[in-house]
PDB file of C-alpha atoms and ligand atoms in Angstrom:
ATOM      1  CA  MET J  97      -5.001 -45.463 181.415  1.00  0.00           C
ATOM      2  CA  ILE J  98      -7.025 -45.934 185.144  1.00  0.00           C
ATOM      3  CA  LYS J  99      -6.588 -50.106 185.884  1.00  0.00           C
ATOM      4  CA  LEU J 100      -9.022 -50.114 189.869  1.00  0.00           C
ATOM      5  CA  GLY J 101      -8.137 -52.629 191.892  1.00  0.00           C
ATOM      6  CA  ILE J 102     -11.374 -53.636 194.059  1.00  0.00           C
ATOM      7  CA  ILE J 103     -10.622 -55.891 197.163  1.00  0.00           C
ATOM      8  CA  GLY J 104     -13.181 -57.729 198.830  1.00  0.00           C
ATOM      9  CA  ALA J 105     -12.309 -59.310 201.860  1.00  0.00           C
ATOM     10  CA  MET J 106     -15.610 -61.313 201.366  1.00  0.00           C
ATOM     11  CA  ALA J 107     -16.849 -63.928 198.351  1.00  0.00           C
ATOM     12  CA  VAL J 108     -20.335 -61.642 198.927  1.00  0.00           C
ATOM     13  CA  GLU J 109     -18.774 -58.365 198.454  1.00  0.00           C
ATOM     14  CA  VAL J 110     -17.136 -59.527 194.739  1.00  0.00           C
ATOM     15  CA  ALA J 111     -19.647 -61.763 193.319  1.00  0.00           C
ATOM     16  CA  THR J 112     -21.945 -59.213 191.963  1.00  0.00           C
ATOM     17  CA  LEU J 113     -18.920 -57.280 190.280  1.00  0.00           C
ATOM     18  CA  ARG J 114     -17.356 -60.414 189.064  1.00  0.00           C
ATOM     19  CA  GLU J 115     -21.280 -61.112 187.345  1.00  0.00           C
ATOM     20  CA  ASN J 116     -21.098 -58.090 185.965  1.00  0.00           C
ATOM     21  CA  MET J 117     -17.492 -58.512 184.617  1.00  0.00           C
ATOM     22  CA  THR J 118     -16.491 -59.209 180.744  1.00  0.00           C
ATOM     23  CA  ASP J 119     -13.578 -60.072 179.503  1.00  0.00           C
ATOM     24  CA  LEU J 120     -12.407 -61.894 182.778  1.00  0.00           C
ATOM     25  CA  THR J 121      -9.745 -63.376 184.112  1.00  0.00           C
ATOM     26  CA  VAL J 122      -9.850 -65.330 187.734  1.00  0.00           C
ATOM     27  CA  THR J 123      -5.537 -66.089 189.304  1.00  0.00           C
ATOM     28  CA  THR J 124      -4.844 -67.141 192.356  1.00  0.00           C
ATOM     29  CA  ARG J 125      -2.071 -65.792 194.140  1.00  0.00           C
ATOM     30  CA  ALA J 126      -1.116 -66.811 198.035  1.00  0.00           C
ATOM     31  CA  GLY J 127      -4.374 -68.775 198.356  1.00  0.00           C
ATOM     32  CA  MET J 128      -6.106 -65.203 196.742  1.00  0.00           C
ATOM     33  CA  GLU J 129      -8.234 -64.378 193.364  1.00  0.00           C
ATOM     34  CA  PHE J 130      -8.058 -62.302 191.578  1.00  0.00           C
ATOM     35  CA  ALA J 131      -9.959 -61.729 188.163  1.00  0.00           C
ATOM     36  CA  THR J 132      -9.213 -59.162 185.612  1.00  0.00           C
ATOM     37  CA  GLY J 133     -10.504 -58.168 182.759  1.00  0.00           C
ATOM     38  CA  THR J 134     -13.720 -54.119 182.664  1.00  0.00           C
ATOM     39  CA  LEU J 135     -16.755 -52.547 184.728  1.00  0.00           C
ATOM     40  CA  GLU J 136     -18.806 -51.129 182.322  1.00  0.00           C
ATOM     41  CA  GLN J 137     -15.475 -50.714 179.830  1.00  0.00           C
ATOM     42  CA  LEU J 138     -13.108 -50.006 182.839  1.00  0.00           C
ATOM     43  CA  PRO J 139      -9.680 -52.034 183.751  1.00  0.00           C
ATOM     44  CA  VAL J 140     -10.258 -53.293 186.885  1.00  0.00           C
ATOM     45  CA  VAL J 141      -9.278 -56.268 188.709  1.00  0.00           C
ATOM     46  CA  VAL J 142     -11.260 -57.498 191.726  1.00  0.00           C
ATOM     47  CA  ALA J 143      -8.858 -59.926 194.304  1.00  0.00           C
ATOM     48  CA  LEU J 144     -10.752 -60.844 196.863  1.00  0.00           C
ATOM     49  CA  CYS J 145      -8.104 -61.535 200.093  1.00  0.00           C
ATOM     50  CA  GLY J 146     -10.152 -63.202 202.307  1.00  0.00           C
ATOM     51  CA  VAL J 147     -10.972 -61.471 205.911  1.00  0.00           C
ATOM     52  CA  GLY J 148      -8.660 -59.051 208.470  1.00  0.00           C
ATOM     53  CA  LYS J 149      -5.334 -56.623 208.322  1.00  0.00           C
ATOM     54  CA  VAL J 150      -2.922 -59.643 207.088  1.00  0.00           C
ATOM     55  CA  ASN J 151      -4.958 -61.293 204.141  1.00  0.00           C
ATOM     56  CA  ALA J 152      -5.934 -57.321 203.013  1.00  0.00           C
ATOM     57  CA  ALA J 153      -1.817 -56.368 202.538  1.00  0.00           C
ATOM     58  CA  LEU J 154      -0.571 -59.056 201.538  1.00  0.00           C
ATOM     59  CA  CYS J 155      -3.679 -58.657 198.003  1.00  0.00           C
ATOM     60  CA  MET J 156      -2.867 -54.801 197.979  1.00  0.00           C
ATOM     61  CA  GLN J 157       0.957 -55.921 197.855  1.00  0.00           C
ATOM     62  CA  ILE J 158      -0.078 -58.070 195.408  1.00  0.00           C
ATOM     63  CA  LEU J 159      -2.646 -56.530 192.820  1.00  0.00           C
ATOM     64  CA  CYS J 160       0.796 -53.363 193.246  1.00  0.00           C
ATOM     65  CA  ASP J 161       3.112 -55.962 192.044  1.00  0.00           C
ATOM     66  CA  CYS J 162       2.057 -58.360 189.693  1.00  0.00           C
ATOM     67  CA  PHE J 163      -1.819 -56.722 188.333  1.00  0.00           C
ATOM     68  CA  GLY J 164      -0.028 -52.809 188.099  1.00  0.00           C
ATOM     69  CA  VAL J 165      -2.889 -51.669 189.115  1.00  0.00           C
ATOM     70  CA  THR J 166      -3.486 -47.964 189.068  1.00  0.00           C
ATOM     71  CA  HIS J 167      -5.800 -46.644 191.462  1.00  0.00           C
ATOM     72  CA  ILE J 168      -8.126 -49.139 194.672  1.00  0.00           C
ATOM     73  CA  VAL J 169     -11.234 -48.921 196.232  1.00  0.00           C
ATOM     74  CA  ASN J 170     -11.638 -50.985 199.154  1.00  0.00           C
ATOM     75  CA  THR J 171     -15.340 -52.592 199.566  1.00  0.00           C
ATOM     76  CA  GLY J 172     -17.351 -53.899 201.746  1.00  0.00           C
ATOM     77  CA  VAL J 173     -20.008 -54.005 205.131  1.00  0.00           C
ATOM     78  CA  ALA J 174     -18.699 -52.052 209.045  1.00  0.00           C
ATOM     79  CA  GLY J 175     -20.342 -51.562 211.421  1.00  0.00           C
ATOM     80  CA  ALA J 176     -21.563 -48.745 212.532  1.00  0.00           C
ATOM     81  CA  LEU J 177     -19.632 -46.915 215.504  1.00  0.00           C
ATOM     82  CA  HIS J 178     -21.751 -43.163 214.678  1.00  0.00           C
ATOM     83  CA  THR J 179     -25.725 -42.983 216.937  1.00  0.00           C
ATOM     84  CA  GLY J 180     -26.442 -41.637 213.386  1.00  0.00           C
ATOM     85  CA  LEU J 181     -26.364 -44.199 211.004  1.00  0.00           C
ATOM     86  CA  ASP J 182     -28.362 -47.028 209.791  1.00  0.00           C
ATOM     87  CA  ILE J 183     -27.538 -49.956 208.238  1.00  0.00           C
ATOM     88  CA  GLY J 184     -27.676 -50.346 204.414  1.00  0.00           C
ATOM     89  CA  ASP J 185     -26.329 -46.964 205.219  1.00  0.00           C
ATOM     90  CA  ILE J 186     -22.683 -46.159 202.607  1.00  0.00           C
ATOM     91  CA  VAL J 187     -19.528 -44.001 204.609  1.00  0.00           C
ATOM     92  CA  VAL J 188     -16.894 -43.396 202.200  1.00  0.00           C
ATOM     93  CA  SER J 189     -13.145 -42.539 203.858  1.00  0.00           C
ATOM     94  CA  GLN J 190     -12.366 -39.887 204.224  1.00  0.00           C
ATOM     95  CA  ASP J 191      -9.358 -42.032 205.925  1.00  0.00           C
ATOM     96  CA  ALA J 192      -8.566 -45.160 208.087  1.00  0.00           C
ATOM     97  CA  MET J 193      -6.554 -46.239 210.759  1.00  0.00           C
ATOM     98  CA  TYR J 194      -5.945 -48.695 213.349  1.00  0.00           C
ATOM     99  CA  HIS J 195      -7.541 -49.798 216.211  1.00  0.00           C
ATOM    100  CA  ASP J 196      -5.461 -52.213 218.044  1.00  0.00           C
ATOM    101  CA  MET J 197      -2.175 -50.705 217.305  1.00  0.00           C
ATOM    102  CA  ASP J 198      -1.038 -50.178 220.674  1.00  0.00           C
ATOM    103  CA  VAL J 199       2.947 -49.876 220.994  1.00  0.00           C
ATOM    104  CA  CYS J 200       1.120 -46.871 223.822  1.00  0.00           C
ATOM    105  CA  GLY J 201       4.215 -48.805 226.434  1.00  0.00           C
ATOM    106  CA  LEU J 202       6.448 -47.122 224.206  1.00  0.00           C
ATOM    107  CA  GLY J 203       5.534 -43.518 224.021  1.00  0.00           C
ATOM    108  CA  TYR J 204       3.948 -43.786 220.717  1.00  0.00           C
ATOM    109  CA  PRO J 205      -0.255 -42.716 220.490  1.00  0.00           C
ATOM    110  CA  LEU J 206      -2.795 -45.199 220.111  1.00  0.00           C
ATOM    111  CA  GLY J 207      -3.479 -46.104 216.792  1.00  0.00           C
ATOM    112  CA  LYS J 208       0.347 -45.075 215.759  1.00  0.00           C
ATOM    113  CA  VAL J 209       3.015 -47.422 213.543  1.00  0.00           C
ATOM    114  CA  PRO J 210       5.659 -46.838 214.495  1.00  0.00           C
ATOM    115  CA  GLY J 211       8.293 -45.292 211.891  1.00  0.00           C
ATOM    116  CA  LEU J 212       5.772 -43.941 209.678  1.00  0.00           C
ATOM    117  CA  ASP J 213       4.861 -40.185 209.947  1.00  0.00           C
ATOM    118  CA  VAL J 214       0.353 -40.541 209.694  1.00  0.00           C
ATOM    119  CA  ILE J 215      -2.220 -42.372 212.989  1.00  0.00           C
ATOM    120  CA  ALA J 216      -5.001 -41.974 210.120  1.00  0.00           C
ATOM    121  CA  PHE J 217      -4.274 -42.010 206.211  1.00  0.00           C
ATOM    122  CA  PRO J 218      -5.664 -39.718 204.346  1.00  0.00           C
ATOM    123  CA  ALA J 219      -8.222 -41.375 200.877  1.00  0.00           C
ATOM    124  CA  ASP J 220      -7.337 -39.994 197.276  1.00  0.00           C
ATOM    125  CA  ASP J 221      -9.636 -37.136 197.241  1.00  0.00           C
ATOM    126  CA  ALA J 222     -10.530 -37.518 193.468  1.00  0.00           C
ATOM    127  CA  LEU J 223     -11.496 -41.415 194.224  1.00  0.00           C
ATOM    128  CA  LEU J 224     -13.382 -40.209 197.128  1.00  0.00           C
ATOM    129  CA  ALA J 225     -15.466 -37.447 194.653  1.00  0.00           C
ATOM    130  CA  TYR J 226     -15.077 -40.562 193.109  1.00  0.00           C
ATOM    131  CA  ALA J 227     -16.888 -42.971 195.295  1.00  0.00           C
ATOM    132  CA  PHE J 228     -19.354 -40.698 197.075  1.00  0.00           C
ATOM    133  CA  GLN J 229     -20.943 -39.013 193.907  1.00  0.00           C
ATOM    134  CA  ALA J 230     -21.545 -43.227 192.502  1.00  0.00           C
ATOM    135  CA  SER J 231     -23.342 -43.732 196.271  1.00  0.00           C
ATOM    136  CA  GLU J 232     -25.605 -40.480 196.278  1.00  0.00           C
ATOM    137  CA  GLN J 233     -26.302 -41.046 192.645  1.00  0.00           C
ATOM    138  CA  THR J 234     -27.438 -44.726 194.072  1.00  0.00           C
ATOM    139  CA  HIS J 235     -28.726 -44.711 197.568  1.00  0.00           C
ATOM    140  CA  PRO J 236     -28.939 -40.417 197.531  1.00  0.00           C
ATOM    141  CA  GLY J 237     -29.201 -38.968 200.956  1.00  0.00           C
ATOM    142  CA  HIS J 238     -27.568 -41.903 202.974  1.00  0.00           C
ATOM    143  CA  THR J 239     -23.934 -41.463 201.623  1.00  0.00           C
ATOM    144  CA  TRP J 240     -21.301 -40.398 205.025  1.00  0.00           C
ATOM    145  CA  ILE J 241     -17.779 -39.078 204.427  1.00  0.00           C
ATOM    146  CA  GLY J 242     -15.724 -39.551 207.509  1.00  0.00           C
ATOM    147  CA  ARG J 243     -12.888 -42.249 208.932  1.00  0.00           C
ATOM    148  CA  VAL J 244     -12.831 -45.631 208.772  1.00  0.00           C
ATOM    149  CA  ALA J 245     -11.856 -48.017 212.052  1.00  0.00           C
ATOM    150  CA  SER J 246     -10.289 -50.912 211.406  1.00  0.00           C
ATOM    151  CA  GLY J 247      -8.741 -54.132 213.381  1.00  0.00           C
ATOM    152  CA  ASP J 248      -8.599 -57.481 213.872  1.00  0.00           C
ATOM    153  CA  GLN J 249     -12.334 -58.095 215.326  1.00  0.00           C
ATOM    154  CA  PHE J 250     -15.052 -58.023 215.091  1.00  0.00           C
ATOM    155  CA  ILE J 251     -16.591 -55.451 217.512  1.00  0.00           C
ATOM    156  CA  CYS J 252     -19.866 -56.987 219.104  1.00  0.00           C
ATOM    157  CA  SER J 253     -20.317 -55.790 222.842  1.00  0.00           C
ATOM    158  CA  ARG J 254     -21.089 -51.545 223.068  1.00  0.00           C
ATOM    159  CA  ALA J 255     -18.306 -51.132 225.757  1.00  0.00           C
ATOM    160  CA  LYS J 256     -15.009 -52.469 222.505  1.00  0.00           C
ATOM    161  CA  LYS J 257     -17.341 -50.589 220.485  1.00  0.00           C
ATOM    162  CA  ASP J 258     -17.454 -46.788 223.037  1.00  0.00           C
ATOM    163  CA  GLN J 259     -13.568 -47.762 223.435  1.00  0.00           C
ATOM    164  CA  ILE J 260     -12.732 -46.904 219.297  1.00  0.00           C
ATOM    165  CA  ILE J 261     -14.826 -44.647 218.745  1.00  0.00           C
ATOM    166  CA  GLN J 262     -12.845 -42.663 222.130  1.00  0.00           C
ATOM    167  CA  PHE J 263      -9.373 -42.698 220.793  1.00  0.00           C
ATOM    168  CA  THR J 264     -10.297 -43.249 216.712  1.00  0.00           C
ATOM    169  CA  HIS J 265     -13.553 -40.530 215.797  1.00  0.00           C
ATOM    170  CA  ALA J 266     -14.061 -42.953 213.540  1.00  0.00           C
ATOM    171  CA  LEU J 267     -18.021 -43.735 211.424  1.00  0.00           C
ATOM    172  CA  CYS J 268     -17.493 -47.603 210.980  1.00  0.00           C
ATOM    173  CA  THR J 269     -15.159 -50.334 211.990  1.00  0.00           C
ATOM    174  CA  GLU J 270     -14.107 -53.409 209.875  1.00  0.00           C
ATOM    175  CA  MET J 271     -11.353 -55.694 209.488  1.00  0.00           C
ATOM    176  CA  GLU J 272      -9.665 -54.569 206.481  1.00  0.00           C
ATOM    177  CA  GLY J 273      -9.244 -50.631 205.532  1.00  0.00           C
ATOM    178  CA  ALA J 274      -6.497 -49.424 207.116  1.00  0.00           C
ATOM    179  CA  ALA J 275      -3.980 -52.123 206.181  1.00  0.00           C
ATOM    180  CA  ILE J 276      -5.069 -51.228 202.823  1.00  0.00           C
ATOM    181  CA  ALA J 277      -4.711 -47.791 203.239  1.00  0.00           C
ATOM    182  CA  GLN J 278      -1.536 -47.977 204.602  1.00  0.00           C
ATOM    183  CA  ALA J 279      -0.442 -50.522 201.770  1.00  0.00           C
ATOM    184  CA  ALA J 280      -1.170 -48.008 199.120  1.00  0.00           C
ATOM    185  CA  TYR J 281      -0.042 -45.072 200.953  1.00  0.00           C
ATOM    186  CA  LEU J 282       3.873 -46.788 201.977  1.00  0.00           C
ATOM    187  CA  ASN J 283       2.917 -47.719 197.496  1.00  0.00           C
ATOM    188  CA  GLY J 284       2.054 -44.576 196.343  1.00  0.00           C
ATOM    189  CA  ILE J 285      -1.361 -45.561 195.288  1.00  0.00           C
ATOM    190  CA  PRO J 286      -4.375 -43.498 195.561  1.00  0.00           C
ATOM    191  CA  PHE J 287      -7.148 -45.273 197.583  1.00  0.00           C
ATOM    192  CA  ALA J 288     -10.743 -44.714 198.567  1.00  0.00           C
ATOM    193  CA  ILE J 289     -12.467 -46.825 200.682  1.00  0.00           C
ATOM    194  CA  LEU J 290     -16.232 -47.789 200.878  1.00  0.00           C
ATOM    195  CA  ARG J 291     -18.493 -50.134 202.897  1.00  0.00           C
ATOM    196  CA  ALA J 292     -22.005 -50.194 203.644  1.00  0.00           C
ATOM    197  CA  ILE J 293     -23.769 -50.785 207.100  1.00  0.00           C
ATOM    198  CA  SER J 294     -24.068 -54.119 207.516  1.00  0.00           C
ATOM    199  CA  ASP J 295     -24.903 -54.027 211.739  1.00  0.00           C
ATOM    200  CA  ARG J 296     -23.592 -51.722 215.432  1.00  0.00           C
ATOM    201  CA  ALA J 297     -21.302 -53.479 216.073  1.00  0.00           C
ATOM    202  CA  ASP J 298     -22.787 -53.600 219.828  1.00  0.00           C
ATOM    203  CA  ASP J 299     -24.344 -56.657 221.572  1.00  0.00           C
ATOM    204  CA  SER J 300     -27.056 -56.377 218.654  1.00  0.00           C
ATOM    205  CA  ALA J 301     -24.187 -57.571 216.231  1.00  0.00           C
ATOM    206  CA  GLU J 302     -23.756 -60.441 215.750  1.00  0.00           C
ATOM    207  CA  MET J 303     -27.517 -60.624 215.795  1.00  0.00           C
ATOM    208  CA  ASP J 304     -27.861 -57.846 212.859  1.00  0.00           C
ATOM    209  CA  TYR J 305     -24.389 -58.757 210.620  1.00  0.00           C
ATOM    210  CA  PRO J 306     -26.236 -62.477 209.370  1.00  0.00           C
ATOM    211  CA  SER J 307     -29.264 -60.778 208.103  1.00  0.00           C
ATOM    212  CA  PHE J 308     -27.574 -57.636 206.590  1.00  0.00           C
ATOM    213  CA  GLU J 309     -24.309 -58.963 204.886  1.00  0.00           C
ATOM    214  CA  ALA J 310     -25.928 -59.568 201.656  1.00  0.00           C
ATOM    215  CA  ILE J 311     -28.635 -56.062 201.439  1.00  0.00           C
ATOM    216  CA  ALA J 312     -25.247 -54.633 202.597  1.00  0.00           C
ATOM    217  CA  ALA J 313     -22.371 -55.880 200.547  1.00  0.00           C
ATOM    218  CA  GLN J 314     -25.274 -55.893 197.297  1.00  0.00           C
ATOM    219  CA  ARG J 315     -25.192 -52.101 197.802  1.00  0.00           C
ATOM    220  CA  CYS J 316     -21.693 -51.653 197.934  1.00  0.00           C
ATOM    221  CA  ALA J 317     -21.517 -53.417 194.845  1.00  0.00           C
ATOM    222  CA  ALA J 318     -23.557 -51.333 192.821  1.00  0.00           C
ATOM    223  CA  VAL J 319     -22.758 -47.687 193.867  1.00  0.00           C
ATOM    224  CA  LEU J 320     -18.984 -49.662 193.389  1.00  0.00           C
ATOM    225  CA  GLN J 321     -20.243 -49.439 189.724  1.00  0.00           C
ATOM    226  CA  ALA J 322     -21.873 -46.714 189.352  1.00  0.00           C
ATOM    227  CA  MET J 323     -17.940 -45.578 189.902  1.00  0.00           C
ATOM    228  CA  ALA J 324     -16.631 -47.718 187.405  1.00  0.00           C
ATOM    229  CA  ALA J 325     -19.120 -45.947 184.968  1.00  0.00           C
ATOM    230  CA  ARG J 326     -18.224 -42.579 185.843  1.00  0.00           C
ATOM    231  CA  LEU J 327     -14.197 -42.516 185.830  1.00  0.00           C
ATOM    232  CA  TRP J 328     -14.767 -44.745 182.271  1.00  0.00           C
ATOM    233  CA  GLU J 329     -16.670 -42.078 181.406  1.00  0.00           C
ATOM    234  CA  ASP J 330     -14.197 -39.476 182.585  1.00  0.00           C
ATOM    235  CA  THR J 331     -10.752 -41.044 181.238  1.00  0.00           C
ATOM    236  CA  GLN J 332     -12.641 -41.070 177.384  1.00  0.00           C
ATOM    237  CA  ARG J 333     -13.149 -37.245 176.972  1.00  0.00           C
TER     238      ARG J 333
HETATM  239  N1  ADE X1328     -17.135 -55.659 209.713  1.00  0.00           N
HETATM  240  C1  ADE X1328     -18.943 -55.588 209.464  1.00  0.00           C
HETATM  241  N2  ADE X1328     -19.568 -55.335 210.935  1.00  0.00           N
HETATM  242  C2  ADE X1328     -18.303 -55.524 211.313  1.00  0.00           C
HETATM  243  C3  ADE X1328     -18.254 -55.977 212.566  1.00  0.00           C
HETATM  244  N3  ADE X1328     -18.679 -55.124 214.006  1.00  0.00           N
HETATM  245  N4  ADE X1328     -16.990 -55.488 213.333  1.00  0.00           N
HETATM  246  C4  ADE X1328     -16.512 -55.694 212.572  1.00  0.00           C
HETATM  247  N5  ADE X1328     -16.515 -56.126 210.798  1.00  0.00           N
HETATM  248  C5  ADE X1328     -17.808 -56.066 210.460  1.00  0.00           C
END
């Protein structure tokens, strides 16, 4: 049986999902809210983790150890790195890596966590396919599949954006995905990241982000709901 963990960093990213859940019970751990119930009949735990990599990893471990989730989707907004992306477009992760992990001084490539055998953590193919299909069903022609680059920084300068593109080749940037991906990788839990573009991660980001955050978050919520419906249907076959 699937129990889907859904992680969002900010209230705006999980509010609609929580409103649309049934049999809702909210528990708090490590200062984070975990809403257990069903979404489109699928058993889910919707977690509000707070911003950044440490919050995200903590939340992921709590979901594994205390809530017994079998699959994870990280949802929320992101800054575009690829020039072809428009605000509101959806990115589904092929994989995720850090843009701020730097142990180059000891001979490791930029992005590599010493001791792990991958630089980018691969998303689960089946979850990715469900996310892509749900996104195309909701916003046809606006779904991209590719790399997500994460770090503890809101990216709002052209120079920094260019640096990140150069070494990650990611489609978008945000602040939690790779930490969730690493924790999922270490726990052997399938994951995918689903992000809607809220800004262009350049000098316009500080202006755009507040205007588009809510719209982008809403888009992700709609996709996740369609995804939950499909996952539930398929478990009933
Ligand atoms: N989330 C949304 N936009 C972002 C940006 N520009 N940088 C980091 N995280 C983001």
